[in-house]
């Protein structure tokens, strides 16, 4: 065990300012430390603490954990790439079990008319994998609890919930084995998404923001409910039984009773049944259109958009708050490393003239930090430029601004040719106009494919003459190969591979060349009436389709050449990378609703002819579940449930699902689908749109600002998201950092 004094020993005699201060005479930190094994152990411990604090700053992790020698070794092992990869793989495995467990999704189709009997794993197979995953999570929560300390563990609600979920899951697992896997409900399947949430700090922040926004969202949802109820009563009074056939047909179809009227107007709120719901009455009297138009204007155009506006207002600055917290964690981690190393300087010098960090100590620590080589090299060079001067807190902090930049690597030097002709050719084929020519050729290839698709739209594949298109594809692919070789000649092999667009272009060119050679080897050279019999795995038509699809995909190479399109595409990609937390929330919601749907509706949709509730297609009403052949949309297995939920979330024809499951399972099924619509289509989609809007506007404005400042393309660094918004963030004050360090549960500063 590590020495218990390692954590309780004060590291500093006082807080240190940014400019460095003289050490008071007689202070304990000014006394020299005897040289010996104990001093070496303390020095090694200080170095390890500084290494961990710097790594915490790099990864935006909290520094509130144990800092004794054995705990630091465990901490670094826990956050190593291998350990985190194992944890992520475990989460993926336990979530994926839903596809294999009974009811299994291992069938080629989910259509109840054609689906074969699925393979169900024997009892104990998936349960064995599951218990291994649960044991990994038990080890995970044990390590986390130990590292933060038991006192902090009882204050951490996420860790307490983690422990509770594991206990319930293990008990439910034991019940499954005792019942030979025949239990009707597995509670632990509903709890599995928790393992994904607790492993992501950004998902936790997102849930916190959603919880804070619920009161405002609830007020608008109540207003929507009032709007629905009022217009439902108006509709039922308006479309009463009369001699007018139009009114009666409207009543019988959409306003027969209160639940049906509410459902009809709720679906109209999403415009999924517009104008169907209005036509019976409108066809008899055009004045009835006023009722539906007013309802749609108030509900869809005002209240629904008001909900999005409220969510946007609540989440305005959400990214700023997240980045502000991340900035505080980074500054706190680097400041803790500074305090640890400066205390080491004070211990080793009998009468230090200035409080700070020795550059040689910092360099030794930096060598142990897990950091990419480009950032490490840049920091090392800056530290060496200071010589032997002691580093103050401000100087120490400036080194870590390198973390906020991503160094743009310079492209490898181009080959040097002695011949003037070769140099001229190198200039010509390395110029951007040569890329423009390649884009025009790719556009011509795409246009030729479109022309033949239009020409042969009504011709069966077996009757098509692919002679001309085959010749054109051969010519274009040869040009692509020539273009790739000429670029390699101009830029060199490593210079060509340096640019991602060239890698994308070259890879597809090689694949196209291999496919074309395979086609020629199997089906010979194209000639008029070229319709050979199928040889090998793919027919000529299949190989031609594959080639054409790759050519169309290759046309995406034009994106980097168009500045506005490139900016939009790169911005969207960056947004996707920063929206992983919201994607994770959607996965959690889908998973939970799919498991609930399987428990409620498994087996209720039966093939036509097997139940009186499932009429044949010929006798089914137009637009019904049966007439539209929606048989694959069911909850008989996990994969089918996910697709069904997706189709309902899109809200196109979702009234068909409401009606079908009302008939097959009962009227209470509407509660499930309406809740899913509220959570997915209303709350989550509105939240996602609001966040995309805010992030895109910030990113677009900031990108334009940086481009106007940079001017030339020779900018040495490309800014990350944190640095893009740095002007909107507030740097933590000296007092704030020192105060937080003083409240560290395991790192005590001397008063």
PDB file of C-alpha atoms in Angstrom, residues 308-500:
ATOM      1  CA  UNK A 308     -38.692  24.884 -31.256  1.00  0.00           C
ATOM      2  CA  UNK A 309     -38.032  28.527 -30.411  1.00  0.00           C
ATOM      3  CA  UNK A 310     -38.323  27.832 -26.671  1.00  0.00           C
ATOM      4  CA  UNK A 311     -35.934  24.903 -26.934  1.00  0.00           C
ATOM      5  CA  UNK A 312     -33.523  27.063 -28.908  1.00  0.00           C
ATOM      6  CA  UNK A 313     -33.757  29.803 -26.283  1.00  0.00           C
ATOM      7  CA  UNK A 314     -33.111  27.328 -23.481  1.00  0.00           C
ATOM      8  CA  UNK A 315     -30.143  25.827 -25.281  1.00  0.00           C
ATOM      9  CA  UNK A 316     -28.701  29.123 -26.438  1.00  0.00           C
ATOM     10  CA  UNK A 317     -25.226  29.153 -25.094  1.00  0.00           C
ATOM     11  CA  UNK A 318     -25.331  25.431 -24.286  1.00  0.00           C
ATOM     12  CA  UNK A 319     -22.190  24.831 -26.276  1.00  0.00           C
ATOM     13  CA  UNK A 320     -20.596  27.864 -24.664  1.00  0.00           C
ATOM     14  CA  UNK A 321     -21.346  26.506 -21.205  1.00  0.00           C
ATOM     15  CA  UNK A 322     -19.909  23.116 -22.118  1.00  0.00           C
ATOM     16  CA  UNK A 323     -16.778  24.697 -23.539  1.00  0.00           C
ATOM     17  CA  UNK A 324     -16.519  26.973 -20.512  1.00  0.00           C
ATOM     18  CA  UNK A 325     -16.570  23.933 -18.238  1.00  0.00           C
ATOM     19  CA  UNK A 326     -14.026  22.216 -20.457  1.00  0.00           C
ATOM     20  CA  UNK A 327     -11.794  25.286 -20.354  1.00  0.00           C
ATOM     21  CA  UNK A 328     -12.002  25.389 -16.561  1.00  0.00           C
ATOM     22  CA  UNK A 329     -11.051  21.712 -16.337  1.00  0.00           C
ATOM     23  CA  UNK A 330      -8.111  22.256 -18.647  1.00  0.00           C
ATOM     24  CA  UNK A 331      -6.844  25.293 -16.746  1.00  0.00           C
ATOM     25  CA  UNK A 332      -7.381  23.544 -13.418  1.00  0.00           C
ATOM     26  CA  UNK A 333      -5.433  20.497 -14.562  1.00  0.00           C
ATOM     27  CA  UNK A 334      -2.473  22.508 -15.812  1.00  0.00           C
ATOM     28  CA  UNK A 335      -2.515  24.696 -12.710  1.00  0.00           C
ATOM     29  CA  UNK A 336      -2.499  21.615 -10.475  1.00  0.00           C
ATOM     30  CA  UNK A 337       0.516  20.303 -12.414  1.00  0.00           C
ATOM     31  CA  UNK A 338       2.232  23.672 -11.922  1.00  0.00           C
ATOM     32  CA  UNK A 339       1.565  23.652  -8.185  1.00  0.00           C
ATOM     33  CA  UNK A 340       2.928  20.137  -7.818  1.00  0.00           C
ATOM     34  CA  UNK A 341       6.113  20.869  -9.755  1.00  0.00           C
ATOM     35  CA  UNK A 342       6.655  24.264  -8.109  1.00  0.00           C
ATOM     36  CA  UNK A 343       6.371  22.630  -4.684  1.00  0.00           C
ATOM     37  CA  UNK A 344       9.121  20.262  -5.794  1.00  0.00           C
ATOM     38  CA  UNK A 345      11.306  23.255  -6.695  1.00  0.00           C
ATOM     39  CA  UNK A 346      10.664  24.806  -3.285  1.00  0.00           C
ATOM     40  CA  UNK A 347      11.556  21.564  -1.498  1.00  0.00           C
ATOM     41  CA  UNK A 348      14.845  21.056  -3.318  1.00  0.00           C
ATOM     42  CA  UNK A 349      16.216  24.568  -2.916  1.00  0.00           C
ATOM     43  CA  UNK A 350      17.201  25.856   0.492  1.00  0.00           C
ATOM     44  CA  UNK A 351      16.567  29.533  -0.353  1.00  0.00           C
ATOM     45  CA  UNK A 352      14.640  29.798  -3.606  1.00  0.00           C
ATOM     46  CA  UNK A 353      14.613  33.327  -5.010  1.00  0.00           C
ATOM     47  CA  UNK A 354      11.532  32.723  -7.115  1.00  0.00           C
ATOM     48  CA  UNK A 355       8.617  30.313  -6.944  1.00  0.00           C
ATOM     49  CA  UNK A 356       8.077  28.356 -10.155  1.00  0.00           C
ATOM     50  CA  UNK A 357       8.874  25.255 -12.160  1.00  0.00           C
ATOM     51  CA  UNK A 358      12.285  24.253 -13.400  1.00  0.00           C
ATOM     52  CA  UNK A 359      12.300  23.744 -17.173  1.00  0.00           C
ATOM     53  CA  UNK A 360      14.238  20.490 -16.839  1.00  0.00           C
ATOM     54  CA  UNK A 361      11.576  19.111 -14.455  1.00  0.00           C
ATOM     55  CA  UNK A 362       8.837  20.098 -16.856  1.00  0.00           C
ATOM     56  CA  UNK A 363      10.629  18.412 -19.754  1.00  0.00           C
ATOM     57  CA  UNK A 364      10.981  15.182 -17.774  1.00  0.00           C
ATOM     58  CA  UNK A 365       7.275  15.224 -16.990  1.00  0.00           C
ATOM     59  CA  UNK A 366       6.388  16.000 -20.588  1.00  0.00           C
ATOM     60  CA  UNK A 367       8.237  12.917 -21.820  1.00  0.00           C
ATOM     61  CA  UNK A 368       5.893  10.710 -19.763  1.00  0.00           C
ATOM     62  CA  UNK A 369       2.676  12.424 -20.887  1.00  0.00           C
ATOM     63  CA  UNK A 370       0.582  10.590 -23.481  1.00  0.00           C
ATOM     64  CA  UNK A 371       0.488  13.259 -26.155  1.00  0.00           C
ATOM     65  CA  UNK A 372       0.804  13.258 -29.927  1.00  0.00           C
ATOM     66  CA  UNK A 373       4.291  13.931 -31.170  1.00  0.00           C
ATOM     67  CA  UNK A 374       3.517  17.193 -33.003  1.00  0.00           C
ATOM     68  CA  UNK A 375       2.119  18.915 -29.900  1.00  0.00           C
ATOM     69  CA  UNK A 376       4.841  17.494 -27.674  1.00  0.00           C
ATOM     70  CA  UNK A 377       7.607  18.655 -30.002  1.00  0.00           C
ATOM     71  CA  UNK A 378       6.145  22.165 -30.211  1.00  0.00           C
ATOM     72  CA  UNK A 379       5.955  22.463 -26.401  1.00  0.00           C
ATOM     73  CA  UNK A 380       9.469  21.059 -25.919  1.00  0.00           C
ATOM     74  CA  UNK A 381      10.912  23.625 -28.318  1.00  0.00           C
ATOM     75  CA  UNK A 382       9.179  26.473 -26.493  1.00  0.00           C
ATOM     76  CA  UNK A 383      10.348  25.236 -23.083  1.00  0.00           C
ATOM     77  CA  UNK A 384      13.951  24.978 -24.257  1.00  0.00           C
ATOM     78  CA  UNK A 385      13.825  28.560 -25.455  1.00  0.00           C
ATOM     79  CA  UNK A 386      13.456  29.696 -21.816  1.00  0.00           C
ATOM     80  CA  UNK A 387      16.853  28.304 -20.856  1.00  0.00           C
ATOM     81  CA  UNK A 388      17.282  27.679 -17.107  1.00  0.00           C
ATOM     82  CA  UNK A 389      14.871  30.379 -15.897  1.00  0.00           C
ATOM     83  CA  UNK A 390      12.192  29.216 -13.492  1.00  0.00           C
ATOM     84  CA  UNK A 391       8.777  29.182 -15.148  1.00  0.00           C
ATOM     85  CA  UNK A 392       6.002  31.236 -13.574  1.00  0.00           C
ATOM     86  CA  UNK A 393       2.361  30.170 -13.551  1.00  0.00           C
ATOM     87  CA  UNK A 394       1.496  32.346 -16.559  1.00  0.00           C
ATOM     88  CA  UNK A 395       4.464  31.091 -18.547  1.00  0.00           C
ATOM     89  CA  UNK A 396       3.657  27.495 -17.633  1.00  0.00           C
ATOM     90  CA  UNK A 397       0.049  27.985 -18.732  1.00  0.00           C
ATOM     91  CA  UNK A 398       0.978  29.468 -22.107  1.00  0.00           C
ATOM     92  CA  UNK A 399       2.730  26.252 -23.131  1.00  0.00           C
ATOM     93  CA  UNK A 400      -0.552  24.396 -23.035  1.00  0.00           C
ATOM     94  CA  UNK A 401      -2.204  26.698 -25.532  1.00  0.00           C
ATOM     95  CA  UNK A 402      -0.643  24.304 -28.025  1.00  0.00           C
ATOM     96  CA  UNK A 403      -3.347  21.831 -27.020  1.00  0.00           C
ATOM     97  CA  UNK A 404      -5.939  24.162 -28.530  1.00  0.00           C
ATOM     98  CA  UNK A 405      -4.341  24.015 -31.944  1.00  0.00           C
ATOM     99  CA  UNK A 406      -3.986  21.300 -34.491  1.00  0.00           C
ATOM    100  CA  UNK A 407      -0.752  21.651 -36.340  1.00  0.00           C
ATOM    101  CA  UNK A 408      -1.178  21.558 -40.089  1.00  0.00           C
ATOM    102  CA  UNK A 409       1.569  19.367 -41.452  1.00  0.00           C
ATOM    103  CA  UNK A 410       3.455  20.772 -44.365  1.00  0.00           C
ATOM    104  CA  UNK A 411       3.152  18.653 -47.525  1.00  0.00           C
ATOM    105  CA  UNK A 412       6.252  16.688 -48.479  1.00  0.00           C
ATOM    106  CA  UNK A 413       8.579  18.452 -50.926  1.00  0.00           C
ATOM    107  CA  UNK A 414       7.872  17.861 -54.575  1.00  0.00           C
ATOM    108  CA  UNK A 415      10.353  15.870 -56.664  1.00  0.00           C
ATOM    109  CA  UNK A 416      13.051  17.926 -58.344  1.00  0.00           C
ATOM    110  CA  UNK A 417      13.651  17.283 -62.037  1.00  0.00           C
ATOM    111  CA  UNK A 418      16.637  18.561 -63.967  1.00  0.00           C
ATOM    112  CA  UNK A 419      15.024  18.589 -67.369  1.00  0.00           C
ATOM    113  CA  UNK A 420      13.210  21.866 -68.223  1.00  0.00           C
ATOM    114  CA  UNK A 421      10.529  19.834 -70.011  1.00  0.00           C
ATOM    115  CA  UNK A 422       9.877  17.706 -66.929  1.00  0.00           C
ATOM    116  CA  UNK A 423       9.786  20.803 -64.710  1.00  0.00           C
ATOM    117  CA  UNK A 424       7.240  22.413 -67.032  1.00  0.00           C
ATOM    118  CA  UNK A 425       5.168  19.225 -67.027  1.00  0.00           C
ATOM    119  CA  UNK A 426       5.402  19.087 -63.243  1.00  0.00           C
ATOM    120  CA  UNK A 427       4.117  22.664 -62.970  1.00  0.00           C
ATOM    121  CA  UNK A 428       1.299  21.942 -65.414  1.00  0.00           C
ATOM    122  CA  UNK A 429       0.044  18.737 -63.796  1.00  0.00           C
ATOM    123  CA  UNK A 430       0.443  20.051 -60.266  1.00  0.00           C
ATOM    124  CA  UNK A 431      -1.609  23.197 -60.970  1.00  0.00           C
ATOM    125  CA  UNK A 432      -5.158  23.537 -59.680  1.00  0.00           C
ATOM    126  CA  UNK A 433      -6.427  24.001 -63.226  1.00  0.00           C
ATOM    127  CA  UNK A 434      -5.495  20.390 -63.886  1.00  0.00           C
ATOM    128  CA  UNK A 435      -7.878  19.475 -61.044  1.00  0.00           C
ATOM    129  CA  UNK A 436     -10.570  21.581 -62.697  1.00  0.00           C
ATOM    130  CA  UNK A 437     -10.037  19.681 -65.941  1.00  0.00           C
ATOM    131  CA  UNK A 438     -10.438  16.402 -64.055  1.00  0.00           C
ATOM    132  CA  UNK A 439     -13.678  17.687 -62.551  1.00  0.00           C
ATOM    133  CA  UNK A 440     -15.014  18.541 -66.011  1.00  0.00           C
ATOM    134  CA  UNK A 441     -14.136  15.067 -67.277  1.00  0.00           C
ATOM    135  CA  UNK A 442     -15.857  13.494 -64.252  1.00  0.00           C
ATOM    136  CA  UNK A 443     -18.910  15.671 -64.951  1.00  0.00           C
ATOM    137  CA  UNK A 444     -18.916  14.462 -68.570  1.00  0.00           C
ATOM    138  CA  UNK A 445     -18.756  10.870 -67.354  1.00  0.00           C
ATOM    139  CA  UNK A 446     -21.674  11.502 -65.020  1.00  0.00           C
ATOM    140  CA  UNK A 447     -23.731  13.138 -67.792  1.00  0.00           C
ATOM    141  CA  UNK A 448     -23.131  10.184 -70.114  1.00  0.00           C
ATOM    142  CA  UNK A 449     -24.384   7.765 -67.444  1.00  0.00           C
ATOM    143  CA  UNK A 450     -27.475   9.942 -66.879  1.00  0.00           C
ATOM    144  CA  UNK A 451     -28.166  10.039 -70.634  1.00  0.00           C
ATOM    145  CA  UNK A 452     -28.084   6.266 -70.959  1.00  0.00           C
ATOM    146  CA  UNK A 453     -30.197   5.807 -67.823  1.00  0.00           C
ATOM    147  CA  UNK A 454     -32.876   8.046 -69.342  1.00  0.00           C
ATOM    148  CA  UNK A 455     -32.579   6.367 -72.756  1.00  0.00           C
ATOM    149  CA  UNK A 456     -32.852   2.812 -71.380  1.00  0.00           C
ATOM    150  CA  UNK A 457     -35.350   3.523 -68.592  1.00  0.00           C
ATOM    151  CA  UNK A 458     -38.015   1.263 -70.128  1.00  0.00           C
ATOM    152  CA  UNK A 459     -35.641  -1.419 -71.419  1.00  0.00           C
ATOM    153  CA  UNK A 460     -35.053  -4.605 -69.445  1.00  0.00           C
ATOM    154  CA  UNK A 461     -31.421  -5.231 -68.409  1.00  0.00           C
ATOM    155  CA  UNK A 462     -31.288  -8.389 -70.527  1.00  0.00           C
ATOM    156  CA  UNK A 463     -32.283  -6.407 -73.643  1.00  0.00           C
ATOM    157  CA  UNK A 464     -29.904  -3.476 -73.210  1.00  0.00           C
ATOM    158  CA  UNK A 465     -26.994  -2.875 -75.539  1.00  0.00           C
ATOM    159  CA  UNK A 466     -24.171  -1.618 -73.310  1.00  0.00           C
ATOM    160  CA  UNK A 467     -21.644  -1.283 -76.140  1.00  0.00           C
ATOM    161  CA  UNK A 468     -21.428   2.552 -76.226  1.00  0.00           C
ATOM    162  CA  UNK A 469     -21.566   3.017 -72.449  1.00  0.00           C
ATOM    163  CA  UNK A 470     -18.983   0.277 -71.993  1.00  0.00           C
ATOM    164  CA  UNK A 471     -16.594   2.008 -74.418  1.00  0.00           C
ATOM    165  CA  UNK A 472     -17.137   5.384 -72.735  1.00  0.00           C
ATOM    166  CA  UNK A 473     -16.506   3.942 -69.277  1.00  0.00           C
ATOM    167  CA  UNK A 474     -13.268   2.347 -70.515  1.00  0.00           C
ATOM    168  CA  UNK A 475     -12.098   5.694 -71.891  1.00  0.00           C
ATOM    169  CA  UNK A 476     -13.009   7.632 -68.761  1.00  0.00           C
ATOM    170  CA  UNK A 477     -11.375   5.104 -66.432  1.00  0.00           C
ATOM    171  CA  UNK A 478      -8.186   5.233 -68.491  1.00  0.00           C
ATOM    172  CA  UNK A 479      -8.231   9.005 -68.147  1.00  0.00           C
ATOM    173  CA  UNK A 480      -8.687   8.706 -64.374  1.00  0.00           C
ATOM    174  CA  UNK A 481      -5.695   6.377 -64.247  1.00  0.00           C
ATOM    175  CA  UNK A 482      -3.629   8.777 -66.359  1.00  0.00           C
ATOM    176  CA  UNK A 483      -4.659  11.686 -64.145  1.00  0.00           C
ATOM    177  CA  UNK A 484      -3.603   9.811 -61.019  1.00  0.00           C
ATOM    178  CA  UNK A 485      -0.204   8.877 -62.490  1.00  0.00           C
ATOM    179  CA  UNK A 486       0.437  12.445 -63.674  1.00  0.00           C
ATOM    180  CA  UNK A 487      -0.361  13.801 -60.201  1.00  0.00           C
ATOM    181  CA  UNK A 488       1.999  11.277 -58.654  1.00  0.00           C
ATOM    182  CA  UNK A 489       4.623  12.453 -61.151  1.00  0.00           C
ATOM    183  CA  UNK A 490       4.050  16.111 -60.213  1.00  0.00           C
ATOM    184  CA  UNK A 491       3.669  15.780 -56.439  1.00  0.00           C
ATOM    185  CA  UNK A 492       5.562  12.597 -55.694  1.00  0.00           C
ATOM    186  CA  UNK A 493       3.954   9.530 -54.137  1.00  0.00           C
ATOM    187  CA  UNK A 494       3.922  10.853 -50.570  1.00  0.00           C
ATOM    188  CA  UNK A 495       2.886  14.302 -51.744  1.00  0.00           C
ATOM    189  CA  UNK A 496      -0.033  12.749 -53.619  1.00  0.00           C
ATOM    190  CA  UNK A 497      -1.099  10.683 -50.603  1.00  0.00           C
ATOM    191  CA  UNK A 498      -0.772  13.699 -48.317  1.00  0.00           C
ATOM    192  CA  UNK A 499      -4.085  15.165 -49.500  1.00  0.00           C
ATOM    193  CA  UNK A 500      -7.241  13.237 -48.453  1.00  0.00           C
TER     194      UNK A 500
END
